[in-house]
Short mmCIF file of C-alpha atoms in Angstrom, two decimals:
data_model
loop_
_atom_site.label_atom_id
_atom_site.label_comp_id
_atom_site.label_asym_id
_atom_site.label_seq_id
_atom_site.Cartn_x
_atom_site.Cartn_y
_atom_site.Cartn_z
CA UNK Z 1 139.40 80.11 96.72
CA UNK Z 2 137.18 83.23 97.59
CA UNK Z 3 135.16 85.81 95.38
CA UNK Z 4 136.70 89.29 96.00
CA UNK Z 5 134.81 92.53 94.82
CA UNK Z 6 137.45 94.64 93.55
CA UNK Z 7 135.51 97.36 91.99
CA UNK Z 8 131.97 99.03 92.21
CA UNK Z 9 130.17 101.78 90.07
CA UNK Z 10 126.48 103.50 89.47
CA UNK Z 11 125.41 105.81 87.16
CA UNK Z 12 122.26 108.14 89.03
CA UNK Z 13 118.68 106.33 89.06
CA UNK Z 14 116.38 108.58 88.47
CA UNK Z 15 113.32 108.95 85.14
CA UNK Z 16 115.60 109.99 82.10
CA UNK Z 17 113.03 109.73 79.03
CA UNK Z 18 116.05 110.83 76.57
CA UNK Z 19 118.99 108.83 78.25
CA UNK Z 20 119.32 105.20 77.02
CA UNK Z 21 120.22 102.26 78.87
CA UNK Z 22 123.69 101.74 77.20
CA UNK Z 23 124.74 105.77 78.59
CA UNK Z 24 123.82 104.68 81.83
CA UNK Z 25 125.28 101.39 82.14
CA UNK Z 26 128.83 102.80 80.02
CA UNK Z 27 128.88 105.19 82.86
CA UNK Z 28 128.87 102.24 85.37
CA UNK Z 29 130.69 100.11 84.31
CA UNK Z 30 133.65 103.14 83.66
CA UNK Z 31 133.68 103.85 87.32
CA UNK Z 32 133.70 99.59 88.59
CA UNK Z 33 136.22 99.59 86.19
CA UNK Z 34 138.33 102.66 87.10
CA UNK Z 35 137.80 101.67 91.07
CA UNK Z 36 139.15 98.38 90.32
CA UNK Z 37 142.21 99.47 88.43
CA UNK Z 38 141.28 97.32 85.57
CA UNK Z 39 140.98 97.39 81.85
CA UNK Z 40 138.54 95.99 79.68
CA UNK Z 41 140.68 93.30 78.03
CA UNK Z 42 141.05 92.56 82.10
CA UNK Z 43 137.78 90.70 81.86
CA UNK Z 44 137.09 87.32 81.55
CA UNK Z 45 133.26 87.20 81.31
CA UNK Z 46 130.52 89.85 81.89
CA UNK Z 47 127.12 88.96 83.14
CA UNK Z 48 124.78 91.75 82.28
CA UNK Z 49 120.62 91.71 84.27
CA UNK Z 50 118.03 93.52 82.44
CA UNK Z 51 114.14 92.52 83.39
CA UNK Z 52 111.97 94.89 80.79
CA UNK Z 53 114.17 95.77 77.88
CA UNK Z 54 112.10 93.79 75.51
CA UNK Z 55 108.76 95.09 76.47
CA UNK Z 56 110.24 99.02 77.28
CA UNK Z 57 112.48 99.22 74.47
CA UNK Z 58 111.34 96.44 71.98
CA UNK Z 59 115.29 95.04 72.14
CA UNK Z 60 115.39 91.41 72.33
CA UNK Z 61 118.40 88.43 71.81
CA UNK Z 62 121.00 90.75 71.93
CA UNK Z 63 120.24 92.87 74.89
CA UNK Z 64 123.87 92.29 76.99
CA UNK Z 65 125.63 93.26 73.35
CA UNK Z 66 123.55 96.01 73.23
CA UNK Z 67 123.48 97.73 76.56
CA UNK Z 68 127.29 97.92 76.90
CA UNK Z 69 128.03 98.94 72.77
CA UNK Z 70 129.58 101.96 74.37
CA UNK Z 71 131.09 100.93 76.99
CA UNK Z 72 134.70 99.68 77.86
CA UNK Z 73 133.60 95.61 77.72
CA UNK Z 74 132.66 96.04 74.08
CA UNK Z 75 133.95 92.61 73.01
CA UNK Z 76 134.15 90.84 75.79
CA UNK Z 77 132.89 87.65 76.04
CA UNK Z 78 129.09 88.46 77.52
CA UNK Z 79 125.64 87.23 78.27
CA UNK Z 80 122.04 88.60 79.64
CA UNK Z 81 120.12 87.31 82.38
CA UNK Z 82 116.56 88.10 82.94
CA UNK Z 83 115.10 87.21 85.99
CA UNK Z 84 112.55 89.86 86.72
CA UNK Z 85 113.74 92.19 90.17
CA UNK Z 86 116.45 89.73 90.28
CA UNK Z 87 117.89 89.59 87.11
CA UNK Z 88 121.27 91.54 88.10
CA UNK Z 89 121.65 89.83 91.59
CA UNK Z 90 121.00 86.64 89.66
CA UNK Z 91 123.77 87.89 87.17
CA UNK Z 92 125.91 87.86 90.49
CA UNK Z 93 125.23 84.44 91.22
CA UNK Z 94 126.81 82.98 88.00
CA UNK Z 95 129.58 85.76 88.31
CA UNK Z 96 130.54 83.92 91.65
CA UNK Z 97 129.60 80.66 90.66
CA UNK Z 98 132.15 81.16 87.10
CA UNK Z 99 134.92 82.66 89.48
CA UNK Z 100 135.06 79.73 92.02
CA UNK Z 101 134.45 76.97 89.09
CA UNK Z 102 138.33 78.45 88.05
CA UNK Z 103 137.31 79.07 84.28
CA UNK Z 104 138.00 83.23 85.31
CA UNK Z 105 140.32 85.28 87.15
CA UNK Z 106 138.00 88.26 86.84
CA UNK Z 107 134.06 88.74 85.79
CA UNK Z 108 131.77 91.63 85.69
CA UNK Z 109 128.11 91.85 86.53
CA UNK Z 110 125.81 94.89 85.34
CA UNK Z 111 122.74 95.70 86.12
CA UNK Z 112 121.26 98.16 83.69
CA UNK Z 113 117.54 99.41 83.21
CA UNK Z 114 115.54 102.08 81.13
CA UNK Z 115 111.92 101.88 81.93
CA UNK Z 116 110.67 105.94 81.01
CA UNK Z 117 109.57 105.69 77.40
CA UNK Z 118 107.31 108.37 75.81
CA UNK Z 119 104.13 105.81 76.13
CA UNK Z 120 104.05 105.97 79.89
CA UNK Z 121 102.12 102.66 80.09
CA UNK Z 122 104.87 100.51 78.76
CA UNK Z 123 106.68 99.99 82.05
CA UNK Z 124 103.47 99.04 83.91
CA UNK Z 125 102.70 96.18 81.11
CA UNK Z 126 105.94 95.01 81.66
CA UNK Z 127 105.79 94.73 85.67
CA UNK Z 128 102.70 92.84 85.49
CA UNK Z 129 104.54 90.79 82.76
CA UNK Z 130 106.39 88.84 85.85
CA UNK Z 131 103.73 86.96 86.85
CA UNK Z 132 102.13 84.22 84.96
CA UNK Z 133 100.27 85.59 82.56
CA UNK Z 134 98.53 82.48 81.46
CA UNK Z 135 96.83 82.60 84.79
CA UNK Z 136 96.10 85.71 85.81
CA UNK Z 137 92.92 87.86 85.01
CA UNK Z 138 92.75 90.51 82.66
CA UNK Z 139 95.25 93.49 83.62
CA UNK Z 140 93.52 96.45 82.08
CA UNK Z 141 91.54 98.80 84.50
CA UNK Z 142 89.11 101.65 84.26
CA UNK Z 143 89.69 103.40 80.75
CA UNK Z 144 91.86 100.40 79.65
CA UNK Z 145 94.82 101.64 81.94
CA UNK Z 146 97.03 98.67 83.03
CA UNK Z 147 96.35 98.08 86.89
CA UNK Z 148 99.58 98.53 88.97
CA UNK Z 149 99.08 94.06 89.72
CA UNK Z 150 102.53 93.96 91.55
CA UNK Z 151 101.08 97.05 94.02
CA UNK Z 152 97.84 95.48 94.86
CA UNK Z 153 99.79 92.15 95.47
CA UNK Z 154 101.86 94.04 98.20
CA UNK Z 155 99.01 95.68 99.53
CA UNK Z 156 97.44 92.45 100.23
CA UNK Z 157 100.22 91.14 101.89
CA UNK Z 158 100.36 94.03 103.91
CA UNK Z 159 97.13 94.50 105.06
CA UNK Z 160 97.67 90.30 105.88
CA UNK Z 161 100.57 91.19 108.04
CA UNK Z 162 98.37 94.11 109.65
CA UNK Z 163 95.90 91.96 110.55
CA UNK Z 164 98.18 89.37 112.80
CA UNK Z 165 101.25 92.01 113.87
CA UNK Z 166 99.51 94.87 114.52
CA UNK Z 167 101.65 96.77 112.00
CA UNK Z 168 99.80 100.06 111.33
CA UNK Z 169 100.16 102.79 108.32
CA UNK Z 170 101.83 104.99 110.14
CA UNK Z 171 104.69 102.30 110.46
CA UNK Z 172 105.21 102.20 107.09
CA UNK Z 173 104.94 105.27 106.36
CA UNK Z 174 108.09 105.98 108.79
CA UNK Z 175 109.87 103.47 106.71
CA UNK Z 176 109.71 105.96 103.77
CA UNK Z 177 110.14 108.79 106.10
CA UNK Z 178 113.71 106.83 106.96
CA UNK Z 179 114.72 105.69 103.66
CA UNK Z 180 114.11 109.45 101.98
CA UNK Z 181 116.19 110.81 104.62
CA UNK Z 182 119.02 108.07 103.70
CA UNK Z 183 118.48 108.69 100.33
CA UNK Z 184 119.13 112.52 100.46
CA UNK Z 185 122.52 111.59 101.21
CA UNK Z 186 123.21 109.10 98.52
CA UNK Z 187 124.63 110.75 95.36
CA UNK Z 188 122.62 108.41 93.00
CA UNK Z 189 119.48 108.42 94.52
CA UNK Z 190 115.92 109.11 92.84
CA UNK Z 191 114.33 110.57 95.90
CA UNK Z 192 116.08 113.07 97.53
CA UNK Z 193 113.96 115.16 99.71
CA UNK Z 194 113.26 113.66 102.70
CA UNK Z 195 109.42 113.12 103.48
CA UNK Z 196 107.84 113.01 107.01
CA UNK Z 197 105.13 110.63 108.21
CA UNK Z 198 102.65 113.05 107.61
CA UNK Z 199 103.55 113.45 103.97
CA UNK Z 200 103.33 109.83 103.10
CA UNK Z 201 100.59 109.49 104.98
CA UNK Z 202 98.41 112.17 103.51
CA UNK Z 203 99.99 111.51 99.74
CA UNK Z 204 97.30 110.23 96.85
CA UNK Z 205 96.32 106.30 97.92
CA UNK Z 206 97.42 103.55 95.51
CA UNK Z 207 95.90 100.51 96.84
CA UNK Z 208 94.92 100.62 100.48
CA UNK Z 209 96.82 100.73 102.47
CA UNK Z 210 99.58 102.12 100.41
CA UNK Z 211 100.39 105.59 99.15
CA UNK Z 212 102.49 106.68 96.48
CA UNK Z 213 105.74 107.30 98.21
CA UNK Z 214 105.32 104.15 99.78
CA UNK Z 215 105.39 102.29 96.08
CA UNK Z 216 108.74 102.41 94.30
CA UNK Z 217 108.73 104.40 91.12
CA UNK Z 218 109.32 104.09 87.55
CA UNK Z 219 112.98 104.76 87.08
CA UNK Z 220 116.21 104.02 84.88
CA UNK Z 221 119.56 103.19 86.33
CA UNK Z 222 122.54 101.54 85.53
CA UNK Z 223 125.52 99.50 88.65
CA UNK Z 224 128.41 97.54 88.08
CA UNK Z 225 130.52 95.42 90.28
CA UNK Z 226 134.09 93.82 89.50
CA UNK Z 227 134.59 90.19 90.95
CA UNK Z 228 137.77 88.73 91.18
CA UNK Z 229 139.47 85.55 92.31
CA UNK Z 230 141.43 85.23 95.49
CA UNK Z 231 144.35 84.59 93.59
CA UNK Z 232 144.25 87.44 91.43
CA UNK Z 233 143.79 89.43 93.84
CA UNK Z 234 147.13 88.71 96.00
CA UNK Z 235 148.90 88.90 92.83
CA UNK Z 236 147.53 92.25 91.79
CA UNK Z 237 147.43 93.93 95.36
CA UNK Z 238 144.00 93.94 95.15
CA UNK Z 239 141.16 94.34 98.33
CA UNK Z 240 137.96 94.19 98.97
CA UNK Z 241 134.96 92.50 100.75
CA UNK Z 242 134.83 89.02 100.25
CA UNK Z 243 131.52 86.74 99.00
CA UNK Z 244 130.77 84.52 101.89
CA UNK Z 245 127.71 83.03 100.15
CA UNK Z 246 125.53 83.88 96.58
CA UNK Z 247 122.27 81.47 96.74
CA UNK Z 248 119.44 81.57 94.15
CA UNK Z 249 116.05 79.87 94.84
CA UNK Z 250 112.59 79.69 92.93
CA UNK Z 251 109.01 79.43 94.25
CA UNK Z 252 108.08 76.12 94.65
CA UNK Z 253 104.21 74.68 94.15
CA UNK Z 254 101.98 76.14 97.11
CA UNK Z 255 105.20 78.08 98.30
CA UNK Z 256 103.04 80.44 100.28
CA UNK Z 257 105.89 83.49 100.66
CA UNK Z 258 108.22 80.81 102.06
CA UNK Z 259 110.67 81.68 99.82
CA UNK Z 260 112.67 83.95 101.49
CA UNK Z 261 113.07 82.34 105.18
CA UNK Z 262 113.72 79.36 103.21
CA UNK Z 263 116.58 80.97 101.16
CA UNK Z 264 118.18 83.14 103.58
CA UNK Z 265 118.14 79.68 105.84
CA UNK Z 266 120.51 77.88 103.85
CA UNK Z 267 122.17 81.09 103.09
CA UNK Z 268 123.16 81.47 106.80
CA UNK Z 269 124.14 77.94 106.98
CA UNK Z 270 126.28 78.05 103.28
CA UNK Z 271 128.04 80.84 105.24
CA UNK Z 272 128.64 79.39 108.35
CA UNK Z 273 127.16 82.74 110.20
CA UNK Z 274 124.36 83.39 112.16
CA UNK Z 275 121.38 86.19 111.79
CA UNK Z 276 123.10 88.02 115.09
CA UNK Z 277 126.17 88.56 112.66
CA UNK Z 278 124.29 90.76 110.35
CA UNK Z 279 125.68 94.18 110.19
CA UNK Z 280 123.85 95.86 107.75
CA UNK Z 281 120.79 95.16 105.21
CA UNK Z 282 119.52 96.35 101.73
CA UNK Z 283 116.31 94.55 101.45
CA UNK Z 284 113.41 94.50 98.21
CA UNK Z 285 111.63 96.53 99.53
CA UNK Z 286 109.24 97.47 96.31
CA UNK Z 287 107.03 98.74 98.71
CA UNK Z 288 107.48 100.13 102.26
CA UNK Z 289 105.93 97.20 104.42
CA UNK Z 290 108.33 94.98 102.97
CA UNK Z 291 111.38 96.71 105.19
CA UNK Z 292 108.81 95.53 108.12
CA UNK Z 293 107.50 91.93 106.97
CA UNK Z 294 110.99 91.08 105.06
CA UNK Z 295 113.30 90.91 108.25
CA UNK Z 296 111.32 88.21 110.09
CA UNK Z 297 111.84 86.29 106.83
CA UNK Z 298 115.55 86.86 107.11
CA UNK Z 299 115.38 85.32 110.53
CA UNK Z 300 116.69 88.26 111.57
CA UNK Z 301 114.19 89.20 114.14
CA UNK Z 302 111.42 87.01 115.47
CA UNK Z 303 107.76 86.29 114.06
CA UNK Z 304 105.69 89.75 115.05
CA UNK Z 305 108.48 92.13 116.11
CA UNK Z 306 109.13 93.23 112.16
CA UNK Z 307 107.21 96.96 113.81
CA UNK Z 308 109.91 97.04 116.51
CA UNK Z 309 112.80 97.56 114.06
CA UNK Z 310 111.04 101.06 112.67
CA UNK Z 311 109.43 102.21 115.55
CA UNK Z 312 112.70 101.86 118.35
CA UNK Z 313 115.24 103.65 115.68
CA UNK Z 314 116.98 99.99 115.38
CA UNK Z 315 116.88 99.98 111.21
CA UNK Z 316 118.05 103.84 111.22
CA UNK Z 317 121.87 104.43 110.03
CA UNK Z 318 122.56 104.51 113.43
CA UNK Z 319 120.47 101.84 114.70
CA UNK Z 320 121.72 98.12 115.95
CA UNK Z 321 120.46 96.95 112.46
CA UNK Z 322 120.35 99.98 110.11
CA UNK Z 323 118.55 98.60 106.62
CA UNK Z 324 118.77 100.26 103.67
CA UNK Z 325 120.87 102.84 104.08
CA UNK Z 326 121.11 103.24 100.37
CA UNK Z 327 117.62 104.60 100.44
CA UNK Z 328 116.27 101.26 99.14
CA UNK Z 329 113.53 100.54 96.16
CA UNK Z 330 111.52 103.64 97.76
CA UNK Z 331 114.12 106.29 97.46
CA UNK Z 332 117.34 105.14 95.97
CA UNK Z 333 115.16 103.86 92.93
CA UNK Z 334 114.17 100.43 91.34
CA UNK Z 335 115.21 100.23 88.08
CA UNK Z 336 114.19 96.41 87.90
CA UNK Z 337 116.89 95.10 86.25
CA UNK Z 338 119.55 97.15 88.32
CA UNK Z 339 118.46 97.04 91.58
CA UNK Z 340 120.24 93.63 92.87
CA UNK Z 341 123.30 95.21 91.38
CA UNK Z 342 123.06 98.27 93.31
CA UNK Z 343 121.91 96.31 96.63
CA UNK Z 344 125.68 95.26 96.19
CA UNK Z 345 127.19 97.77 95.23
CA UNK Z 346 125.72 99.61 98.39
CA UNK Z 347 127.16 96.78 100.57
CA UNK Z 348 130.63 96.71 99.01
CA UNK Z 349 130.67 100.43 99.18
CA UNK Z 350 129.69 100.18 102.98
CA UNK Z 351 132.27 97.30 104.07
CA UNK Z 352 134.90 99.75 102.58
CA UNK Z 353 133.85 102.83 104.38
CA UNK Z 354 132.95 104.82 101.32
CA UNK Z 355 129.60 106.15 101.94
CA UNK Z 356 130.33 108.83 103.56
CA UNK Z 357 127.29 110.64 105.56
CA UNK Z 358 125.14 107.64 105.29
CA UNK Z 359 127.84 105.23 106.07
CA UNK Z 360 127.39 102.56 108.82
CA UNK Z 361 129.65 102.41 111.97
CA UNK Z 362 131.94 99.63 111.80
CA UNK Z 363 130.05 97.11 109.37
CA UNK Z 364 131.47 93.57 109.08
CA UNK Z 365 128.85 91.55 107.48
CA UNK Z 366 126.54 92.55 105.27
CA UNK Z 367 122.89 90.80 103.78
CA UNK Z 368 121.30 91.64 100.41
CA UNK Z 369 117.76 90.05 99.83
CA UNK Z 370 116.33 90.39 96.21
CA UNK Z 371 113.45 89.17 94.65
CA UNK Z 372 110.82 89.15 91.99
CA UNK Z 373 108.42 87.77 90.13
CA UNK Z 374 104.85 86.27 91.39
CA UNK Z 375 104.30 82.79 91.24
CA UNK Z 376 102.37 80.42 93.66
CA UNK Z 377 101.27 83.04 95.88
CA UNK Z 378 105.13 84.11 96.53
CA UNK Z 379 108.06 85.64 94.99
CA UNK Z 380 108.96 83.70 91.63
CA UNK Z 381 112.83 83.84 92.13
CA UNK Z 382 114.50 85.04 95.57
CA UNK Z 383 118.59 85.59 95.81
CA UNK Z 384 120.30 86.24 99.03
CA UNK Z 385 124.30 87.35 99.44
CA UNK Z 386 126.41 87.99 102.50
CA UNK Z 387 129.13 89.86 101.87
CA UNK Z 388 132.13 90.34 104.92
CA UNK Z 389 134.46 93.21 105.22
#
């Protein structure tokens, strides 16, 4: 039996102070439902990720029941699942995992968000709120301003990779440069003028070496997907890309950012498909040298030539290996809890040939890498699905 997405949907990312999550996330879940010809009563199970709604919002216990009271799976049987950036591709996991176990024909998986709030320090608390926080050192900064922890953890990895690639600023700031131009032509993204090198180069500095447009922003966002057995859907008529593999993994002791070329590893091997197969990528990139360091973790090209992808066109729409082409964290948005969600939904959407100006030539296979958390000196949690056309 295979895992069939039937149905995708996204409400616009983007900083809505007065919009709450459950507008957002009814919107979503409306159009996954509406592409998938469905009804609520349709749905087995619903599997809803959301990272920061306690913190942001103050709602706890009851966050899944919450986020969709005005939507069309108001009473269906439904759970939350918070695991930081990963919570909704982590969602998509157990969808998969609860459609080939045979207990249901048909689950859906949201990934909803709202981290704009009046008190604009509220979704910076709650970032650094993903690492351990019986460990760490004090957050607060100069003034008593939280310090952006998940920022200067990425600009220490980058400045790492600098050191032994040869990777240079100016690399990632094409990487923005690319994803702002994809992102102009995606409906729902939160960036949509496109920015040259020069502008993300000369933009206010963050942590060395990265400037603000190469940091993903505050933002609120909703994505659905509708997953569906095999079964149901030759007896329905129904089509759509298939799952070839859904793997979760967590850091282990000393894991020393092994966790995605350890993950995406077994991934290729659960799937019976090699890196060369790869059509297409939507990568975590929470800041812009991660579409440069993340792909030699992905075994998808070797140790050192991460630099080559940006700087030879390859990971442009119409390059051999375009990444992102949603925009990614940088422009399309990261809306914690959504983002895995809409790394799918981006996929789906791309193995079906809807994506009109941004869409990919011909995609077969396509590779979604989430992550998030911090946790001995790597990613706390790490999911990576292949979807085929």
């Amino acid at each position: 039996m295979e895992t069939i997405i039937i149905g995708t949907g996204a409400s616009r990312f983007g900083m809505f102070v007065d919009t709450p999550a459950r507008t957002l996330a009814a919107e979503a879940v409306a159009e996954a439902l509406a592409d998938a010809g469905l009804e609520g009563k349709d749905v087995g199970l619903v599997l809803v990720g959301n990272a920061v709604g306690g913190v942001v919002t103050g709602q706890e216990m009851i966050r899944s029941q919450t986020i969709l009271s005005q939507s069309l799976l108001v009473g269906r049987p439904m759970a939350a699942v918070e695991n930081a950036c990963a919570s909704s591709s982590s969602a998509f996991y157990l969808a998969h995992l609860a459609i080939q176990s045979g207990m249901h024909d048909v689950v859906v998986v949201v990934g909803a968000e709202k981290m704009t709030s009046t008190d604009r320090t509220l979704a910076t608390k709650a970032l650094a709120a993903a690492t351990d926080v019986s460990l760490r050192q004090e957050t607060a900064g100069d003034g008593g301003k939280p310090r952006p922890v998940f920022m200067e953890i990425y600009a220490a990895n980058a400045r790492n990779y600098m050191a032994r690639s040869g990777a240079t600023a100016e690399d990632f700031a094409d990487v923005v440069a690319k994803n702002t131009r994809n992102g102009s032509l995606n409906p729902i993204a939160q960036v949509k003028v496109p920015l040259s090198r020069e502008d993300v180069l000369n933009a206010r500095e963050i942590v060395a070496p990265l400037t603000r447009p190469m940091c993903a922003g505050i933002g609120d966002g909703a994505a659905a997907i509708v997953l569906c057995s095999s079964g149901f859907a030759r007896a329905k008529g129904k089509k759509g890309p298939k799952v070839r593999t859904s793997l979760l993994a967590s850091a282990e002791i000393e894991d020393n950012h092994e966790i995605v070329s350890r993950t995406a590893a077994k991934a290729f091997e659960a799937a019976g498909i090699s890196p060369e197969d790869v059509s297409l990528v939507e990568l975590h990139d929470a800041a812009a040298p991660a579409e440069i360091m993340v792909p030699e973790e992905l075994l998808l090209v070797a140790q050192g030539d991460g630099p080559s992808l940006i700087r030879s066109g390859a990971s442009r729409i119409d390059g051999r290996l375009p990444i992102n082409p949603s925009g990614g964290l940088t422009a399309r948005g990261h809306p914690v809890g959504a983002t895995g969600a809409a790394q799918i939904v981006e996929l789906a959407n791309q193995l079906r040939g809807r994506c009109g100006p941004r869409q990919i030539a011909n995609p077969r296979i396509g590779l979604a890498e989430n992550a998030g958390g911090s946790i001995f000196n790597g990613a706390a949690a790490c999911m990576i699905t292949l979807l085929e056309a």
